[in-house]
Short mmCIF file of C-alpha atoms in Angstrom, two decimals:
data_model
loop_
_atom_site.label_atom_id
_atom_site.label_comp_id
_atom_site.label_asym_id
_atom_site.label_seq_id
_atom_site.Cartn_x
_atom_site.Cartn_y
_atom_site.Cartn_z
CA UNK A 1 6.42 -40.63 -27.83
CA UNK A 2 7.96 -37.38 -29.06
CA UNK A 3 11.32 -36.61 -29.39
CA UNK A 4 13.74 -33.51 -28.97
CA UNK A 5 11.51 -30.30 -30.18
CA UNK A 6 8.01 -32.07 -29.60
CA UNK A 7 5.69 -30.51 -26.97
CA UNK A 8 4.61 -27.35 -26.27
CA UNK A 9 5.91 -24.21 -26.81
CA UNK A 10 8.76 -25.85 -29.37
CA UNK A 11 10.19 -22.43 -31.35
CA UNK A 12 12.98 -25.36 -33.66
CA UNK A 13 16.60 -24.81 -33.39
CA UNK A 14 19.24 -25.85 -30.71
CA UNK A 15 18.91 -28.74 -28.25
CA UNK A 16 17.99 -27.60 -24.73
CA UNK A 17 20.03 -27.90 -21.32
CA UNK A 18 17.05 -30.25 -19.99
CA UNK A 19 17.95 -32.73 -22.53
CA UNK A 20 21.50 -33.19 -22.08
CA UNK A 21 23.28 -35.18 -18.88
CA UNK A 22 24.56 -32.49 -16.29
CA UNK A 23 27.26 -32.86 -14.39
CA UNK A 24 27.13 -29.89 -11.85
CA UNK A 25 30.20 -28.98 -9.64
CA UNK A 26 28.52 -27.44 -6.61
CA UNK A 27 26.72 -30.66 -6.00
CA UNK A 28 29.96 -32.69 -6.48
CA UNK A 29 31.63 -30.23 -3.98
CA UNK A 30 28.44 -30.54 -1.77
CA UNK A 31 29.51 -34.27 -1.67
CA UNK A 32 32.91 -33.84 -0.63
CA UNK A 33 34.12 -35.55 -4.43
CA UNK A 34 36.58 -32.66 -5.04
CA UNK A 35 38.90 -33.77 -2.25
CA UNK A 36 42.64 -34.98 -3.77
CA UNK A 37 42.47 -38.57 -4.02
CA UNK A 38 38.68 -38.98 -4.11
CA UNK A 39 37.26 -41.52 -7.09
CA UNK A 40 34.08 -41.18 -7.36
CA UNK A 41 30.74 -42.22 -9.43
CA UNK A 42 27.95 -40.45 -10.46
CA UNK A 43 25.01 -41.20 -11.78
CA UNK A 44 22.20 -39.98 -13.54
CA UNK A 45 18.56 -41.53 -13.52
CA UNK A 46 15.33 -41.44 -15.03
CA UNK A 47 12.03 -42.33 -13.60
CA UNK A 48 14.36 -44.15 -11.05
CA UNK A 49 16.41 -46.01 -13.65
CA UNK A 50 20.38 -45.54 -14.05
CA UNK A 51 20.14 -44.12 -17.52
CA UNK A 52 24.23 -43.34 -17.35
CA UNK A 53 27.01 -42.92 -14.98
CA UNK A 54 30.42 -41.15 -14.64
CA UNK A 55 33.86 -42.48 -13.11
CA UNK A 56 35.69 -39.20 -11.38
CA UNK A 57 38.42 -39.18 -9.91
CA UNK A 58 40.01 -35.53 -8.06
CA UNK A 59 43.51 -34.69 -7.98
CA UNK A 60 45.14 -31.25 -6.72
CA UNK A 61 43.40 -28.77 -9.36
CA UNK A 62 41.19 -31.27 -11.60
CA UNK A 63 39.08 -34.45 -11.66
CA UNK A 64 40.11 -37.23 -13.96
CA UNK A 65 36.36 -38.19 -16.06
CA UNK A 66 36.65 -41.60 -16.96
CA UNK A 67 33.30 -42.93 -19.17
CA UNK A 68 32.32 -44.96 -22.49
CA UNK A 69 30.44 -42.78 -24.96
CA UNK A 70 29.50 -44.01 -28.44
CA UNK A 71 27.96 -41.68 -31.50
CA UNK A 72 24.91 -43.25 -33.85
CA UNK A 73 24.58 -46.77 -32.36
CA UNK A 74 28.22 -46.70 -33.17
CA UNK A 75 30.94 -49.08 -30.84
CA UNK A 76 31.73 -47.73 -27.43
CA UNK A 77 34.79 -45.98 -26.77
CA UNK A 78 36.51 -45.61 -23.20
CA UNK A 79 37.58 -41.74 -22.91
CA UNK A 80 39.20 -40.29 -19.92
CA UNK A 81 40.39 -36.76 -19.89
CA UNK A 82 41.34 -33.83 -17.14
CA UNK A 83 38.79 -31.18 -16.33
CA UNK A 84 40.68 -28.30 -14.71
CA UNK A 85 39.10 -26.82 -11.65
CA UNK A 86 39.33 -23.07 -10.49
CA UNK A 87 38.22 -21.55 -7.14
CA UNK A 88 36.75 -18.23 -5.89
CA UNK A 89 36.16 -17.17 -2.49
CA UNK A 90 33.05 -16.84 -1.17
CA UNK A 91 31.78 -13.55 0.45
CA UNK A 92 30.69 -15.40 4.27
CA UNK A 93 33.89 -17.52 3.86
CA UNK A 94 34.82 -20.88 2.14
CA UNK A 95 35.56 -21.30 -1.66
CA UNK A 96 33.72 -22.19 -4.44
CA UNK A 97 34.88 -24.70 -6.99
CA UNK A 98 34.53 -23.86 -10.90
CA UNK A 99 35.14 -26.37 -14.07
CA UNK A 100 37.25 -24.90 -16.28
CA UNK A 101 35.44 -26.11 -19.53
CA UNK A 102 37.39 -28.92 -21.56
CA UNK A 103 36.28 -28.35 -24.76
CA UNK A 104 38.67 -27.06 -27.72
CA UNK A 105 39.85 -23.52 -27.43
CA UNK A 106 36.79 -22.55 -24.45
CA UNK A 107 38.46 -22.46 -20.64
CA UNK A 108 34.98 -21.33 -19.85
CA UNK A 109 34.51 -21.24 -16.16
CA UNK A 110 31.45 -22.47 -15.30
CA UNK A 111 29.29 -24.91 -12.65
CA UNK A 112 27.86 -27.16 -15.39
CA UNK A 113 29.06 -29.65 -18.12
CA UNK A 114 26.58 -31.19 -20.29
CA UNK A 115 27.71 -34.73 -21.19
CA UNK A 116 28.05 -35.74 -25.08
CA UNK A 117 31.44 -37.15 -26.99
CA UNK A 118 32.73 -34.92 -24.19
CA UNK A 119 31.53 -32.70 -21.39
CA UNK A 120 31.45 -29.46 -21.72
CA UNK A 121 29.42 -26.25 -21.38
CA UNK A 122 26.40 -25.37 -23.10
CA UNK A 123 28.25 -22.93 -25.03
CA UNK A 124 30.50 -25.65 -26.78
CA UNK A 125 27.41 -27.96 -27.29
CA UNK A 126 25.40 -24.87 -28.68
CA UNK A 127 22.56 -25.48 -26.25
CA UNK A 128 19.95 -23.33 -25.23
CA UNK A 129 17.78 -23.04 -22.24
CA UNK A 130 14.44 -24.72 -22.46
CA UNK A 131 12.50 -21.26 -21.54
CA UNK A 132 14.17 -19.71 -24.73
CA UNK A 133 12.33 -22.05 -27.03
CA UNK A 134 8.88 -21.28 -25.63
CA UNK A 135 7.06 -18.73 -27.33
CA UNK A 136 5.06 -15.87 -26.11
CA UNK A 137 2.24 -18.35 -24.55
CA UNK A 138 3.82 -20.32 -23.06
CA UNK A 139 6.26 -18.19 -21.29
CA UNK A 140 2.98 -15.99 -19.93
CA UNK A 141 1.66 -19.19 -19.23
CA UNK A 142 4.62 -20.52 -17.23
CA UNK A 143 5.11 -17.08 -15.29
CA UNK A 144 1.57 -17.00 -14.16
CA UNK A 145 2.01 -20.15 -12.89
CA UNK A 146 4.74 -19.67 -11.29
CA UNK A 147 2.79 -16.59 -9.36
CA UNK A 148 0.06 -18.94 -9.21
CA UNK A 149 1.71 -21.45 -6.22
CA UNK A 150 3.11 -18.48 -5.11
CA UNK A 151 -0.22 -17.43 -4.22
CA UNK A 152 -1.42 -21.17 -3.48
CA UNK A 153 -3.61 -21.08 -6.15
CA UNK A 154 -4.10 -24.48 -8.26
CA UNK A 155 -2.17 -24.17 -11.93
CA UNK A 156 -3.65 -22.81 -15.17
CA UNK A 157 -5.42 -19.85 -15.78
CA UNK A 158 -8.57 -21.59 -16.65
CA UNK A 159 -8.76 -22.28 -13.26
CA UNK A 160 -10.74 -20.05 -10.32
CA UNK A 161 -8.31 -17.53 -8.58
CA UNK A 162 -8.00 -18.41 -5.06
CA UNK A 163 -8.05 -15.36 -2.74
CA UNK A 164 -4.71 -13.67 -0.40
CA UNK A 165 -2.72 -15.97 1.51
CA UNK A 166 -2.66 -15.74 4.80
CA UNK A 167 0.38 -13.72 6.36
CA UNK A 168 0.70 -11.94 2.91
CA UNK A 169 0.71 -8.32 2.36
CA UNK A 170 -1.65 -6.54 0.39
CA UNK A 171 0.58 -4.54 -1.15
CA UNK A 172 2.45 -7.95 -2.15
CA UNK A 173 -0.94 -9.75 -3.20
CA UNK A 174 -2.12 -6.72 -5.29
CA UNK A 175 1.23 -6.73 -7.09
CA UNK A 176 1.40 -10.31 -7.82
CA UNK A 177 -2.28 -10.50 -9.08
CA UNK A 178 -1.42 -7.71 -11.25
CA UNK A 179 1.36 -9.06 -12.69
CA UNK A 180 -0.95 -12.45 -13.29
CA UNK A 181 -3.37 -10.65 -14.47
CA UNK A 182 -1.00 -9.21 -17.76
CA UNK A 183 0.69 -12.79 -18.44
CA UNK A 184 -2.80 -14.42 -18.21
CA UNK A 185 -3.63 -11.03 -21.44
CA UNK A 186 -0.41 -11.74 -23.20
CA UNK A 187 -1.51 -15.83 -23.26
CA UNK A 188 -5.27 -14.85 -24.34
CA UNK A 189 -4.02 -12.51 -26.69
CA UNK A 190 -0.98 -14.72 -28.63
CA UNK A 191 -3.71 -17.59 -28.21
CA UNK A 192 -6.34 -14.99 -30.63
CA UNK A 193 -3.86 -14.29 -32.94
CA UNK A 194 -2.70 -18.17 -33.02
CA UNK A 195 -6.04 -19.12 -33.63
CA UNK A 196 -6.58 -16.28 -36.08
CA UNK A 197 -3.71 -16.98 -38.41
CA UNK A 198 -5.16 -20.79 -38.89
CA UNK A 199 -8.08 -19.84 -39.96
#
């Protein structure tokens, strides 16, 4: 089995968001965690096994985390530590919770932490997203898919194009085939020149 950087599209560098535990506040607002008082655990699965989990407890303005983290196959420690929350209105009403990022010197407000020694956002852990490490190809490839079950066509460009959707203009269906059409070139073309350079 690969590891971190192995697959498709891999450009090196920093780890990617996908790879790291998130622990997303509008979810744990969704579930009513953020009330004073609350304690709380969350989990985080894989293939529908607990892979870790998360003790939180809210009080007026933060959540207490409470977890065991360990570095290298190293001995667990127990660390607990306040995450500051901050709130912003929302334009139909309501209010919208924000963490307040923990790590040293940030204060970032943002809606995710990415677990490690500590959570914190993906500035602090140096993390990219996982579309920034795909190259040219791959990123055609995964926007003409995308426009591809738009259109209810099946995936990959080596397959048949399927033809307008019903209820779909044809203004709309010209426009997205179009832009298909130039990510399917841009794939074809960085494939070439991939192809080209190993020869």
């Amino acid at each position: 089995m690969g590891g971190a950087g192995s697959g498709r599209g891999f450009q090196g560098g920093r780890a990617t968001t996908s790879e790291m535990l998130a622990l997303d506040v509008r979810r744990v607002q969704r579930d009513g965690l953020l009330l004073p008082g609350r304690a709380s655990t969350w989990k985080w699965a894989r293939n529908g096994e607990k892979v870790a989990s998360i003790q939180m407890r809210a009080e007026a303005g933060r959540v207490i985390l409470d977890y065991s983290s360990r570095s290298n196959g190293g001995e667990w420690q127990a660390i607990e530590y306040p995450v500051s929350l901050e709130w912003t209105g929302c334009t139909l009403g309501g209010r919208r919770a924000w963490f307040l990022c923990p790590g040293k010197g940030c204060g970032r407000r943002v809606a995710i932490l990415f677990g490690g020694s500590i959570f914190a956002c993906r500035h602090c852990h140096k993390l990219v997203y996982a579309c920034q490490r795909e190259d040219a190809n791959y990123r055609a490839l995964r926007r003409s898919d995308r426009i591809r079950d738009r259109l209810g066509w099946p995936a990959g460009i080596a397959n048949p194009d399927g033809g307008k959707p019903k209820g779909m203009h044809w203004r709309t269906f010209e426009r997205l085939t179009a832009e298909h059409d130039a990510f399917v070139q841009v794939s074809l073309a960085a494939t070439v020149k991939r192809f080209a350079l190993r020869i």
